[in-house]
mmCIF file of C-alpha atoms in Angstrom:
data_model
loop_
_atom_site.group_PDB
_atom_site.id
_atom_site.type_symbol
_atom_site.label_atom_id
_atom_site.label_comp_id
_atom_site.label_asym_id
_atom_site.label_seq_id
_atom_site.Cartn_x
_atom_site.Cartn_y
_atom_site.Cartn_z
ATOM 1 C CA MET A 444 2.283 -11.069 28.356
ATOM 2 C CA THR A 445 4.032 -8.778 30.820
ATOM 3 C CA ALA A 446 6.443 -5.926 30.537
ATOM 4 C CA ILE A 447 10.135 -6.593 31.004
ATOM 5 C CA ALA A 448 11.052 -5.334 34.457
ATOM 6 C CA ARG A 449 12.518 -1.890 33.944
ATOM 7 C CA GLY A 450 11.209 0.176 36.825
ATOM 8 C CA ARG A 451 7.537 0.985 37.297
ATOM 9 C CA PRO A 452 6.110 2.639 34.177
ATOM 10 C CA ASN A 453 3.240 4.970 34.979
ATOM 11 C CA SER A 454 1.508 4.795 31.609
ATOM 12 C CA LEU A 455 0.830 2.295 28.852
ATOM 13 C CA VAL A 456 3.168 4.158 26.501
ATOM 14 C CA GLN A 457 5.994 4.042 29.041
ATOM 15 C CA GLU A 458 5.379 0.340 29.593
ATOM 16 C CA PHE A 459 5.512 -0.350 25.868
ATOM 17 C CA ALA A 460 8.582 1.860 25.424
ATOM 18 C CA SER A 461 10.516 -0.262 27.888
ATOM 19 C CA GLY A 462 9.807 -3.421 25.899
ATOM 20 C CA LEU A 463 7.539 -6.431 26.327
ATOM 21 C CA ASP A 464 8.288 -10.115 26.823
ATOM 22 C CA ALA A 465 6.866 -10.660 23.334
ATOM 23 C CA PRO A 466 5.840 -8.329 20.528
ATOM 24 C CA ILE A 467 2.162 -7.436 20.389
ATOM 25 C CA CYS A 468 2.372 -8.171 16.695
ATOM 26 C CA LEU A 469 5.154 -8.560 14.190
ATOM 27 C CA THR A 470 5.563 -8.189 10.471
ATOM 28 C CA TRP A 471 6.697 -11.314 8.653
ATOM 29 C CA GLU A 472 7.717 -11.114 5.023
ATOM 30 C CA LEU A 473 7.329 -14.664 3.745
ATOM 31 C CA THR A 474 8.930 -14.076 0.358
ATOM 32 C CA TYR A 475 10.497 -11.387 -1.786
ATOM 33 C CA ALA A 476 8.780 -12.864 -4.845
ATOM 34 C CA CYS A 477 6.259 -10.463 -6.355
ATOM 35 C CA ASN A 478 4.465 -10.046 -9.649
ATOM 36 C CA LEU A 479 4.591 -6.246 -9.337
ATOM 37 C CA ALA A 480 7.406 -3.715 -9.121
ATOM 38 C CA CYS A 481 5.909 -0.928 -7.013
ATOM 39 C CA ILE A 482 8.247 2.034 -7.151
ATOM 40 C CA HIS A 483 8.053 2.662 -3.395
ATOM 41 C CA CYS A 484 8.398 -0.993 -2.235
ATOM 42 C CA LEU A 485 9.999 -0.906 1.218
ATOM 43 C CA SER A 486 11.674 -4.310 0.730
ATOM 44 C CA SER A 487 12.678 -3.841 -2.937
ATOM 45 C CA SER A 488 10.783 -7.041 -3.726
ATOM 46 C CA GLY A 489 10.537 -8.884 -7.007
ATOM 47 C CA ARG A 490 12.757 -11.991 -7.083
ATOM 48 C CA ARG A 491 12.552 -14.711 -4.444
ATOM 49 C CA ASP A 492 15.584 -15.394 -2.273
ATOM 50 C CA PRO A 493 16.803 -19.007 -2.539
ATOM 51 C CA GLY A 494 17.538 -18.959 1.201
ATOM 52 C CA GLU A 495 13.981 -18.172 2.304
ATOM 53 C CA LEU A 496 12.640 -20.139 5.262
ATOM 54 C CA SER A 497 11.222 -23.544 4.406
ATOM 55 C CA THR A 498 7.712 -24.627 5.323
ATOM 56 C CA ALA A 499 9.039 -26.580 8.317
ATOM 57 C CA GLU A 500 11.098 -23.609 9.499
ATOM 58 C CA CYS A 501 8.101 -21.291 9.210
ATOM 59 C CA LYS A 502 6.030 -23.686 11.293
ATOM 60 C CA ARG A 503 8.711 -23.735 13.978
ATOM 61 C CA VAL A 504 8.568 -19.938 14.109
ATOM 62 C CA ILE A 505 4.776 -20.107 14.454
ATOM 63 C CA ASP A 506 5.190 -22.587 17.312
ATOM 64 C CA GLU A 507 7.442 -20.045 19.034
ATOM 65 C CA LEU A 508 4.963 -17.240 18.509
ATOM 66 C CA GLU A 509 2.246 -19.387 20.056
ATOM 67 C CA ARG A 510 4.402 -20.073 23.112
ATOM 68 C CA MET A 511 5.211 -16.369 23.396
ATOM 69 C CA GLN A 512 1.498 -15.496 23.106
ATOM 70 C CA VAL A 513 1.968 -13.127 20.189
ATOM 71 C CA PHE A 514 -1.489 -11.813 19.287
ATOM 72 C CA TYR A 515 -1.084 -11.841 15.518
ATOM 73 C CA VAL A 516 1.345 -11.524 12.632
ATOM 74 C CA ASN A 517 1.220 -9.115 9.711
ATOM 75 C CA ILE A 518 2.251 -11.274 6.777
ATOM 76 C CA GLY A 519 3.640 -9.531 3.742
ATOM 77 C CA GLY A 520 6.357 -9.720 1.156
ATOM 78 C CA GLY A 521 6.751 -9.488 -1.777
ATOM 79 C CA GLU A 522 3.385 -10.959 -2.579
ATOM 80 C CA PRO A 523 2.922 -13.619 0.108
ATOM 81 C CA THR A 524 0.136 -15.496 -1.678
ATOM 82 C CA VAL A 525 2.522 -16.674 -4.409
ATOM 83 C CA ARG A 526 4.359 -18.930 -1.947
ATOM 84 C CA PRO A 527 3.182 -22.472 -2.659
ATOM 85 C CA ASP A 528 2.681 -23.118 1.060
ATOM 86 C CA PHE A 529 0.943 -19.820 1.856
ATOM 87 C CA TRP A 530 -2.471 -21.260 2.732
ATOM 88 C CA GLU A 531 -0.862 -24.139 4.597
ATOM 89 C CA LEU A 532 1.035 -21.662 6.793
ATOM 90 C CA VAL A 533 -2.042 -19.497 7.349
ATOM 91 C CA ASP A 534 -4.037 -22.551 8.448
ATOM 92 C CA TYR A 535 -1.184 -23.687 10.693
ATOM 93 C CA ALA A 536 -0.961 -20.284 12.383
ATOM 94 C CA CYS A 537 -4.707 -20.130 12.982
ATOM 95 C CA THR A 538 -4.855 -23.610 14.493
ATOM 96 C CA HIS A 539 -1.990 -22.579 16.789
ATOM 97 C CA HIS A 540 -3.786 -19.495 18.097
ATOM 98 C CA VAL A 541 -1.740 -16.959 16.131
ATOM 99 C CA GLY A 542 -3.988 -14.595 14.209
ATOM 100 C CA VAL A 543 -2.992 -13.622 10.683
ATOM 101 C CA LYS A 544 -3.362 -10.345 8.850
ATOM 102 C CA PHE A 545 -1.828 -10.465 5.401
ATOM 103 C CA SER A 546 -1.225 -7.793 2.809
ATOM 104 C CA THR A 547 -1.764 -8.573 -0.852
ATOM 105 C CA ASN A 548 -2.091 -6.847 -4.184
ATOM 106 C CA GLY A 549 -5.143 -9.063 -4.800
ATOM 107 C CA LEU A 550 -3.567 -11.345 -7.390
ATOM 108 C CA LYS A 551 -4.754 -14.575 -5.759
ATOM 109 C CA ILE A 552 -7.992 -13.368 -4.129
ATOM 110 C CA THR A 553 -10.316 -15.350 -6.364
ATOM 111 C CA PRO A 554 -13.965 -15.959 -5.439
ATOM 112 C CA ALA A 555 -12.941 -19.318 -3.946
ATOM 113 C CA ALA A 556 -10.117 -17.754 -1.909
ATOM 114 C CA ALA A 557 -12.451 -14.995 -0.731
ATOM 115 C CA SER A 558 -14.982 -17.557 0.480
ATOM 116 C CA ARG A 559 -12.237 -19.396 2.333
ATOM 117 C CA LEU A 560 -11.145 -16.189 4.030
ATOM 118 C CA ALA A 561 -14.683 -15.206 4.951
ATOM 119 C CA ALA A 562 -15.126 -18.519 6.767
ATOM 120 C CA SER A 563 -12.215 -17.861 9.153
ATOM 121 C CA ASP A 564 -12.376 -15.870 12.373
ATOM 122 C CA TYR A 565 -8.595 -15.649 12.675
ATOM 123 C CA VAL A 566 -7.601 -14.128 9.343
ATOM 124 C CA ASP A 567 -7.788 -10.549 8.153
ATOM 125 C CA VAL A 568 -6.689 -9.258 4.765
ATOM 126 C CA GLN A 569 -5.358 -5.947 3.516
ATOM 127 C CA ILE A 570 -5.656 -5.034 -0.140
ATOM 128 C CA SER A 571 -2.966 -2.577 -1.221
ATOM 129 C CA LEU A 572 -4.227 0.403 -3.210
ATOM 130 C CA ASP A 573 -2.235 3.595 -3.718
ATOM 131 C CA GLY A 574 -4.659 5.550 -5.846
ATOM 132 C CA ALA A 575 -8.432 5.982 -5.733
ATOM 133 C CA THR A 576 -8.289 6.064 -9.530
ATOM 134 C CA ALA A 577 -6.431 3.799 -11.930
ATOM 135 C CA ASP A 578 -4.127 6.518 -13.251
ATOM 136 C CA VAL A 579 -2.811 7.455 -9.799
ATOM 137 C CA ASN A 580 -2.569 3.888 -8.515
ATOM 138 C CA ASP A 581 -1.026 2.302 -11.589
ATOM 139 C CA ALA A 582 1.693 4.957 -11.823
ATOM 140 C CA ILE A 583 2.942 3.626 -8.472
ATOM 141 C CA ARG A 584 2.002 -0.059 -8.549
ATOM 142 C CA GLY A 585 2.056 -0.905 -12.245
ATOM 143 C CA PRO A 586 -0.426 -1.136 -15.171
ATOM 144 C CA GLY A 587 -3.555 -3.125 -14.385
ATOM 145 C CA SER A 588 -2.931 -3.301 -10.642
ATOM 146 C CA TYR A 589 -5.917 -1.066 -9.860
ATOM 147 C CA GLN A 590 -8.368 -3.400 -11.562
ATOM 148 C CA VAL A 591 -6.799 -6.445 -9.883
ATOM 149 C CA ALA A 592 -7.191 -4.807 -6.454
ATOM 150 C CA LEU A 593 -10.817 -3.838 -7.105
ATOM 151 C CA ALA A 594 -11.628 -7.344 -8.340
ATOM 152 C CA ALA A 595 -10.225 -8.742 -5.087
ATOM 153 C CA MET A 596 -12.395 -6.308 -3.099
ATOM 154 C CA ARG A 597 -15.486 -7.309 -5.046
ATOM 155 C CA ASN A 598 -14.740 -10.982 -4.398
ATOM 156 C CA LEU A 599 -14.271 -10.400 -0.656
ATOM 157 C CA ALA A 600 -17.450 -8.352 -0.392
ATOM 158 C CA ALA A 601 -19.452 -10.913 -2.375
ATOM 159 C CA ALA A 602 -18.195 -13.676 -0.063
ATOM 160 C CA GLY A 603 -19.448 -11.757 2.965
ATOM 161 C CA PHE A 604 -15.992 -10.808 4.285
ATOM 162 C CA SER A 605 -16.784 -7.616 6.154
ATOM 163 C CA ASN A 606 -14.295 -5.091 7.475
ATOM 164 C CA PHE A 607 -11.298 -6.224 5.436
ATOM 165 C CA LYS A 608 -8.709 -3.484 5.090
ATOM 166 C CA ILE A 609 -7.763 -1.238 2.187
ATOM 167 C CA SER A 610 -4.167 -0.181 2.765
ATOM 168 C CA VAL A 611 -2.932 3.074 1.242
ATOM 169 C CA VAL A 612 0.554 4.571 1.327
ATOM 170 C CA MET A 613 0.156 8.338 1.242
ATOM 171 C CA THR A 614 2.003 10.193 -1.534
ATOM 172 C CA ARG A 615 1.723 13.712 -2.867
ATOM 173 C CA HIS A 616 -0.361 12.303 -5.729
ATOM 174 C CA ASN A 617 -3.113 10.731 -3.610
ATOM 175 C CA VAL A 618 -3.537 13.035 -0.590
ATOM 176 C CA ALA A 619 -6.370 14.821 -2.401
ATOM 177 C CA GLN A 620 -8.099 11.432 -2.787
ATOM 178 C CA LEU A 621 -8.545 10.703 0.941
ATOM 179 C CA ASP A 622 -12.319 11.142 0.769
ATOM 180 C CA ALA A 623 -12.439 8.967 -2.346
ATOM 181 C CA PHE A 624 -10.475 6.199 -0.594
ATOM 182 C CA LYS A 625 -12.954 6.324 2.279
ATOM 183 C CA GLU A 626 -15.825 6.055 -0.190
ATOM 184 C CA ILE A 627 -14.261 2.958 -1.766
ATOM 185 C CA ALA A 628 -13.858 1.380 1.670
ATOM 186 C CA ASP A 629 -17.455 2.170 2.580
ATOM 187 C CA ARG A 630 -18.702 0.785 -0.731
ATOM 188 C CA PHE A 631 -17.144 -2.613 -0.052
ATOM 189 C CA GLY A 632 -17.839 -2.698 3.686
ATOM 190 C CA ALA A 633 -14.100 -2.400 4.337
ATOM 191 C CA GLN A 634 -11.966 -0.284 6.666
ATOM 192 C CA LEU A 635 -9.474 2.252 5.367
ATOM 193 C CA ARG A 636 -5.861 2.084 6.549
ATOM 194 C CA ILE A 637 -3.433 4.820 5.563
ATOM 195 C CA THR A 638 0.290 4.731 6.234
ATOM 196 C CA ARG A 639 3.239 7.007 5.798
ATOM 197 C CA LEU A 640 5.650 6.785 2.874
ATOM 198 C CA ARG A 641 9.136 5.989 4.147
ATOM 199 C CA PRO A 642 12.425 6.360 2.237
ATOM 200 C CA SER A 643 13.037 2.600 2.570
ATOM 201 C CA GLY A 644 13.838 0.035 -0.112
ATOM 202 C CA ARG A 645 12.950 1.380 -3.554
ATOM 203 C CA GLY A 646 11.138 4.153 -1.722
ATOM 204 C CA ALA A 647 14.534 5.704 -1.045
ATOM 205 C CA ASP A 648 14.886 6.487 -4.752
ATOM 206 C CA VAL A 649 11.510 8.210 -5.082
ATOM 207 C CA TRP A 650 10.996 9.735 -1.638
ATOM 208 C CA ASP A 651 12.033 13.237 -2.675
ATOM 209 C CA GLU A 652 9.441 13.344 -5.442
ATOM 210 C CA LEU A 653 6.670 11.333 -3.762
ATOM 211 C CA HIS A 654 6.521 12.264 -0.085
ATOM 212 C CA PRO A 655 3.693 14.708 0.713
ATOM 213 C CA THR A 656 4.471 18.401 0.745
ATOM 214 C CA THR A 657 4.321 20.445 3.941
ATOM 215 C CA GLY A 658 0.823 21.642 3.045
ATOM 216 C CA GLN A 659 -0.288 18.086 2.340
ATOM 217 C CA GLN A 660 1.085 16.904 5.688
ATOM 218 C CA ARG A 661 -1.245 19.366 7.355
ATOM 219 C CA GLU A 662 -4.076 18.168 5.138
ATOM 220 C CA ILE A 663 -3.484 14.565 6.255
ATOM 221 C CA TYR A 664 -3.368 15.681 9.897
ATOM 222 C CA ASP A 665 -6.623 17.639 9.693
ATOM 223 C CA TRP A 666 -8.326 14.787 7.828
ATOM 224 C CA LEU A 667 -7.244 12.266 10.483
ATOM 225 C CA LEU A 668 -8.520 14.511 13.263
ATOM 226 C CA ALA A 669 -11.900 14.460 11.531
ATOM 227 C CA HIS A 670 -11.952 10.763 10.526
ATOM 228 C CA GLY A 671 -9.272 9.053 12.632
ATOM 229 C CA GLU A 672 -11.656 7.187 14.915
ATOM 230 C CA HIS A 673 -12.686 5.032 11.945
ATOM 231 C CA VAL A 674 -9.391 4.938 10.019
ATOM 232 C CA LEU A 675 -6.320 2.854 10.853
ATOM 233 C CA THR A 676 -2.835 4.377 10.623
ATOM 234 C CA GLY A 677 -0.474 1.848 12.209
ATOM 235 C CA ASP A 678 0.734 4.769 14.359
ATOM 236 C CA SER A 679 2.770 5.954 11.378
ATOM 237 C CA PHE A 680 1.804 9.627 11.574
ATOM 238 C CA PHE A 681 2.808 10.434 15.145
ATOM 239 C CA HIS A 682 5.325 12.945 13.777
ATOM 240 C CA LEU A 683 2.308 15.102 12.869
ATOM 241 C CA ALA A 684 1.379 15.480 16.549
ATOM 242 C CA GLY A 685 3.702 18.478 16.560
ATOM 243 C CA TYR A 686 0.816 20.435 15.039
ATOM 244 C CA GLY A 687 -0.823 20.447 18.461
ATOM 245 C CA ARG A 688 -3.113 17.464 19.047
ATOM 246 C CA GLU A 689 -2.127 13.818 19.221
ATOM 247 C CA LEU A 690 -3.774 11.486 16.754
ATOM 248 C CA PRO A 691 -5.595 8.312 17.833
ATOM 249 C CA GLY A 692 -3.190 5.497 18.705
ATOM 250 C CA LEU A 693 -0.026 5.046 20.741
ATOM 251 C CA ASN A 694 1.843 7.863 18.994
ATOM 252 C CA MET A 695 5.249 6.280 19.494
ATOM 253 C CA CYS A 696 7.901 4.323 17.650
ATOM 254 C CA GLY A 697 7.421 0.669 18.566
ATOM 255 C CA ALA A 698 10.597 -0.616 16.862
ATOM 256 C CA GLY A 699 12.146 -3.360 18.964
ATOM 257 C CA ARG A 700 9.713 -2.562 21.770
ATOM 258 C CA VAL A 701 6.331 -3.877 20.659
ATOM 259 C CA VAL A 702 6.959 -4.684 16.973
ATOM 260 C CA CYS A 703 9.695 -6.008 14.707
ATOM 261 C CA LEU A 704 10.206 -7.682 11.325
ATOM 262 C CA ILE A 705 11.146 -11.211 10.273
ATOM 263 C CA ASP A 706 12.325 -11.238 6.658
ATOM 264 C CA PRO A 707 12.096 -14.181 4.210
ATOM 265 C CA VAL A 708 15.486 -15.625 5.216
ATOM 266 C CA GLY A 709 14.751 -15.332 8.944
ATOM 267 C CA ASP A 710 16.657 -12.144 9.719
ATOM 268 C CA VAL A 711 15.008 -10.108 12.474
ATOM 269 C CA TYR A 712 14.988 -6.322 12.138
ATOM 270 C CA ALA A 713 13.797 -3.759 14.664
ATOM 271 C CA CYS A 714 11.392 -2.187 12.191
ATOM 272 C CA PRO A 715 9.702 -3.231 8.931
ATOM 273 C CA PHE A 716 10.860 0.062 7.409
ATOM 274 C CA ALA A 717 14.495 -0.264 8.514
ATOM 275 C CA ILE A 718 15.891 -3.212 6.566
ATOM 276 C CA HIS A 719 19.564 -2.439 7.059
ATOM 277 C CA ASP A 720 22.449 -4.045 8.953
ATOM 278 C CA ALA A 721 22.293 -1.203 11.476
ATOM 279 C CA PHE A 722 18.908 -2.544 12.640
ATOM 280 C CA LEU A 723 19.573 -6.296 12.303
ATOM 281 C CA ALA A 724 19.057 -7.998 15.662
ATOM 282 C CA GLY A 725 19.644 -11.655 14.763
ATOM 283 C CA ASN A 726 18.164 -14.590 12.870
ATOM 284 C CA VAL A 727 15.437 -17.069 13.808
ATOM 285 C CA ARG A 728 17.678 -19.915 12.618
ATOM 286 C CA GLY A 729 20.149 -19.151 15.394
ATOM 287 C CA PRO A 730 20.277 -20.800 18.844
ATOM 288 C CA GLY A 731 17.170 -19.963 20.842
ATOM 289 C CA GLY A 732 15.228 -18.955 17.738
ATOM 290 C CA PHE A 733 13.105 -15.843 17.570
ATOM 291 C CA ALA A 734 12.454 -15.688 21.319
ATOM 292 C CA ARG A 735 16.144 -15.311 22.074
ATOM 293 C CA VAL A 736 16.517 -12.534 19.506
ATOM 294 C CA TRP A 737 13.531 -10.644 20.909
ATOM 295 C CA ARG A 738 14.544 -10.988 24.552
ATOM 296 C CA ASN A 739 18.331 -10.886 24.393
ATOM 297 C CA SER A 740 19.322 -8.774 21.390
ATOM 298 C CA GLU A 741 21.715 -5.971 22.319
ATOM 299 C CA LEU A 742 20.089 -3.785 19.656
ATOM 300 C CA PHE A 743 16.609 -4.259 21.118
ATOM 301 C CA ALA A 744 17.952 -3.640 24.632
ATOM 302 C CA GLU A 745 19.399 -0.341 23.433
ATOM 303 C CA LEU A 746 16.144 0.699 21.761
ATOM 304 C CA ARG A 747 14.250 -0.038 24.986
ATOM 305 C CA ARG A 748 16.407 2.295 27.044
ATOM 306 C CA PRO A 749 15.326 5.942 27.437
ATOM 307 C CA GLN A 750 16.274 7.730 24.237
ATOM 308 C CA SER A 751 18.179 10.996 23.979
ATOM 309 C CA ARG A 752 16.170 13.968 22.780
ATOM 310 C CA GLY A 753 19.267 15.183 20.966
ATOM 311 C CA ALA A 754 18.654 18.105 18.640
ATOM 312 C CA CYS A 755 14.942 18.075 19.620
ATOM 313 C CA ALA A 756 15.597 18.650 23.342
ATOM 314 C CA SER A 757 14.478 22.270 23.284
ATOM 315 C CA CYS A 758 11.383 21.696 21.118
ATOM 316 C CA SER A 759 8.056 21.993 22.914
ATOM 317 C CA ALA A 760 6.492 19.435 20.542
ATOM 318 C CA TYR A 761 8.848 16.579 21.491
ATOM 319 C CA ASP A 762 6.546 15.045 24.097
ATOM 320 C CA ALA A 763 3.904 14.700 21.373
ATOM 321 C CA CYS A 764 5.955 13.595 18.351
ATOM 322 C CA HIS A 765 8.856 11.880 20.211
ATOM 323 C CA GLY A 766 11.260 12.955 17.496
ATOM 324 C CA GLY A 767 9.460 11.147 14.709
ATOM 325 C CA CYS A 768 10.323 8.032 12.698
ATOM 326 C CA MET A 769 13.642 6.232 13.157
ATOM 327 C CA ALA A 770 13.644 4.773 9.636
ATOM 328 C CA ALA A 771 12.722 8.059 7.965
ATOM 329 C CA LYS A 772 15.640 9.748 9.697
ATOM 330 C CA PHE A 773 18.140 6.981 9.012
ATOM 331 C CA PHE A 774 17.446 6.657 5.284
ATOM 332 C CA THR A 775 17.609 10.397 4.716
ATOM 333 C CA GLY A 776 20.996 10.637 6.448
ATOM 334 C CA LEU A 777 19.748 12.337 9.612
ATOM 335 C CA PRO A 778 20.945 11.260 13.074
ATOM 336 C CA LEU A 779 18.539 9.120 15.081
ATOM 337 C CA ASP A 780 18.412 11.789 17.788
ATOM 338 C CA GLY A 781 17.757 14.479 15.199
ATOM 339 C CA PRO A 782 14.455 15.809 13.851
ATOM 340 C CA ASP A 783 12.178 13.813 11.578
ATOM 341 C CA PRO A 784 12.739 14.795 7.911
ATOM 342 C CA GLU A 785 9.051 15.779 7.779
ATOM 343 C CA CYS A 786 9.115 17.628 11.122
ATOM 344 C CA VAL A 787 6.085 19.931 11.131
ATOM 345 C CA ARG A 788 8.138 22.708 12.741
ATOM 346 C CA GLY A 789 10.486 22.724 9.727
ATOM 347 C CA PHE A 790 13.573 21.540 11.605
ATOM 348 C CA GLY A 791 13.871 18.417 9.461
ATOM 349 C CA MET A 792 13.972 20.405 6.258
ATOM 350 C CA ALA A 793 16.771 22.540 7.631
ATOM 351 C CA ALA A 794 18.709 19.450 8.745
ATOM 352 C CA LEU A 795 18.278 17.772 5.347
ATOM 353 C CA ALA A 796 19.837 20.789 3.644
ATOM 354 C CA GLU A 797 23.078 19.986 5.468
ATOM 355 C CA VAL A 798 23.173 16.289 4.496
ATOM 356 C CA GLY A 799 25.308 15.286 1.540
ATOM 357 C CA ASN A 800 24.417 12.363 -0.718
ATOM 358 C CA SER A 801 27.428 10.395 0.529
ATOM 359 C CA ALA A 802 25.976 10.439 4.062
ATOM 360 C CA VAL A 803 22.706 8.749 3.114
ATOM 361 C CA PRO A 804 22.678 4.978 3.879
ATOM 362 C CA ARG A 805 21.437 2.607 1.226
ATOM 363 C CA PRO A 806 18.946 -0.218 1.899
ATOM 364 C CA ALA A 807 20.545 -3.584 2.660
ATOM 365 C CA ALA A 808 19.417 -5.547 -0.411
ATOM 366 C CA ASP A 809 17.588 -5.178 -3.688
ATOM 367 C CA HIS A 810 15.415 -8.038 -4.935
ATOM 368 C CA SER A 811 13.891 -6.015 -7.751
ATOM 369 C CA HIS A 812 13.066 -7.600 -11.087
ATOM 370 C CA ARG A 813 15.808 -6.828 -13.555
ATOM 371 C CA GLY A 814 14.730 -3.598 -15.174
ATOM 372 C CA ARG A 815 12.059 -3.331 -12.442
ATOM 373 C CA GLN A 816 9.327 -4.409 -14.823
ATOM 374 C CA PRO A 817 6.175 -6.130 -13.524
ATOM 375 C CA VAL A 818 6.303 -9.880 -14.218
ATOM 376 C CA PRO A 819 3.251 -12.169 -14.306
ATOM 377 C CA VAL A 820 3.425 -14.828 -11.597
ATOM 378 C CA SER A 821 1.677 -18.134 -11.118
ATOM 379 C CA ILE A 822 3.427 -20.353 -8.596
ATOM 380 C CA GLY A 823 2.392 -23.973 -8.276
ATOM 381 C CA ARG A 824 3.741 -26.675 -5.982
ATOM 382 C CA ARG A 825 6.889 -27.657 -7.867
ATOM 383 C CA PRO A 826 10.209 -26.485 -6.384
ATOM 384 C CA PRO A 827 12.413 -23.988 -8.266
ATOM 385 C CA ASP A 828 14.590 -25.382 -11.056
ATOM 386 C CA ARG A 829 17.793 -24.662 -9.122
ATOM 387 C CA ALA A 830 18.476 -23.496 -5.587
ATOM 388 C CA CYS A 831 20.433 -20.545 -6.950
ATOM 389 C CA ASP A 832 17.650 -19.367 -9.249
ATOM 390 C CA GLN A 833 16.103 -16.294 -7.668
ATOM 391 C CA SER A 834 13.290 -15.748 -10.148
ATOM 392 C CA PRO A 835 9.791 -16.117 -8.693
ATOM 393 C CA LEU A 836 8.908 -17.804 -11.987
ATOM 394 C CA ALA A 837 11.526 -20.548 -11.659
ATOM 395 C CA GLY A 838 9.939 -23.916 -12.344
ATOM 396 C CA HIS A 839 6.454 -22.484 -12.805
ATOM 397 C CA LEU A 840 4.292 -21.662 -15.794
ATOM 398 C CA PRO A 841 3.209 -18.037 -16.279
ATOM 399 C CA LEU A 842 -0.475 -17.238 -16.456
ATOM 400 C CA ALA A 843 -1.507 -17.126 -20.079
ATOM 401 C CA GLY A 844 -2.654 -13.784 -21.328
ATOM 402 C CA ARG A 845 -1.974 -11.914 -18.069
#
């Protein structure tokens, strides 16, 4: 995999910023169906979309990724394990040299599934957990979700699956639990992964009340300086580099350069946190498939050009934070060449004060359960009752007593 010819970059970051022939990894949401209704869900998941890619279409995408030499895919949703063909697609990807890392709330990680995962060298798993205690987690992810996640961790550990990931979205309610999250990871022989809360999907409705305070941002930064060598972040905290020292990782926005998103219906977005028409680059069902979107999209070409420093031009921290997160700015109504809403120098807060509610874009779609109530899910191999039925329960029996 080589960089697209755009001059002679003199560093790895510059090479990545100019775009690669193929993404290093990509996020692929297989379905919007989900048994939970997490209040910060970036894709507003809940009900399946009747137009989601078929098994055959998914396999064609995997074939493309193999030809493009994509290292691995981050599979998510929704809850990807409720797709009837989930394991079939995982096996197909692995046999075609495309590694799989999938995120799950743990619903389907039974002892048998854990043993199956432990036997594979090409699959990694992330268990989502947003509180180190049930009260904090379940307030975000729904009643009982903490115990389900811990049961999945116990099953993975018992099966000998070492170094699976525990994925935490940082909120103002769990920042004080960072040490406790690390203890949970250590207890199960797992690795902690923390990521930033973005105002995307349903997260747009709760961002004001959930995103960490200024003091907590500094707490996260200091904690990562102390523990970052052993904790994954997905490069989501590079906006904190404005405090003075860069955190481990690339410390850059990789949207459309080294990463992107394929959604359940095949739409390709520049960033997993920017599901909006403004960041839609194409669809894998179109001529040339995913490869053509990645290599020829006008949107991606624009993102790969040198970006204006805009309002941050005079800030001495720009070379460290690079202006922050594109999605966080967009969904709070700030210009893309403006400061990050959580700018550590305070410029984002000042800019937000000037934004009216009418200027804030809304996420592209909402697949939430009606009333946003958690719904028990057990999907078998029968097709939905009708093509137009968007319920993840269509044609399937619910789990008794769950």
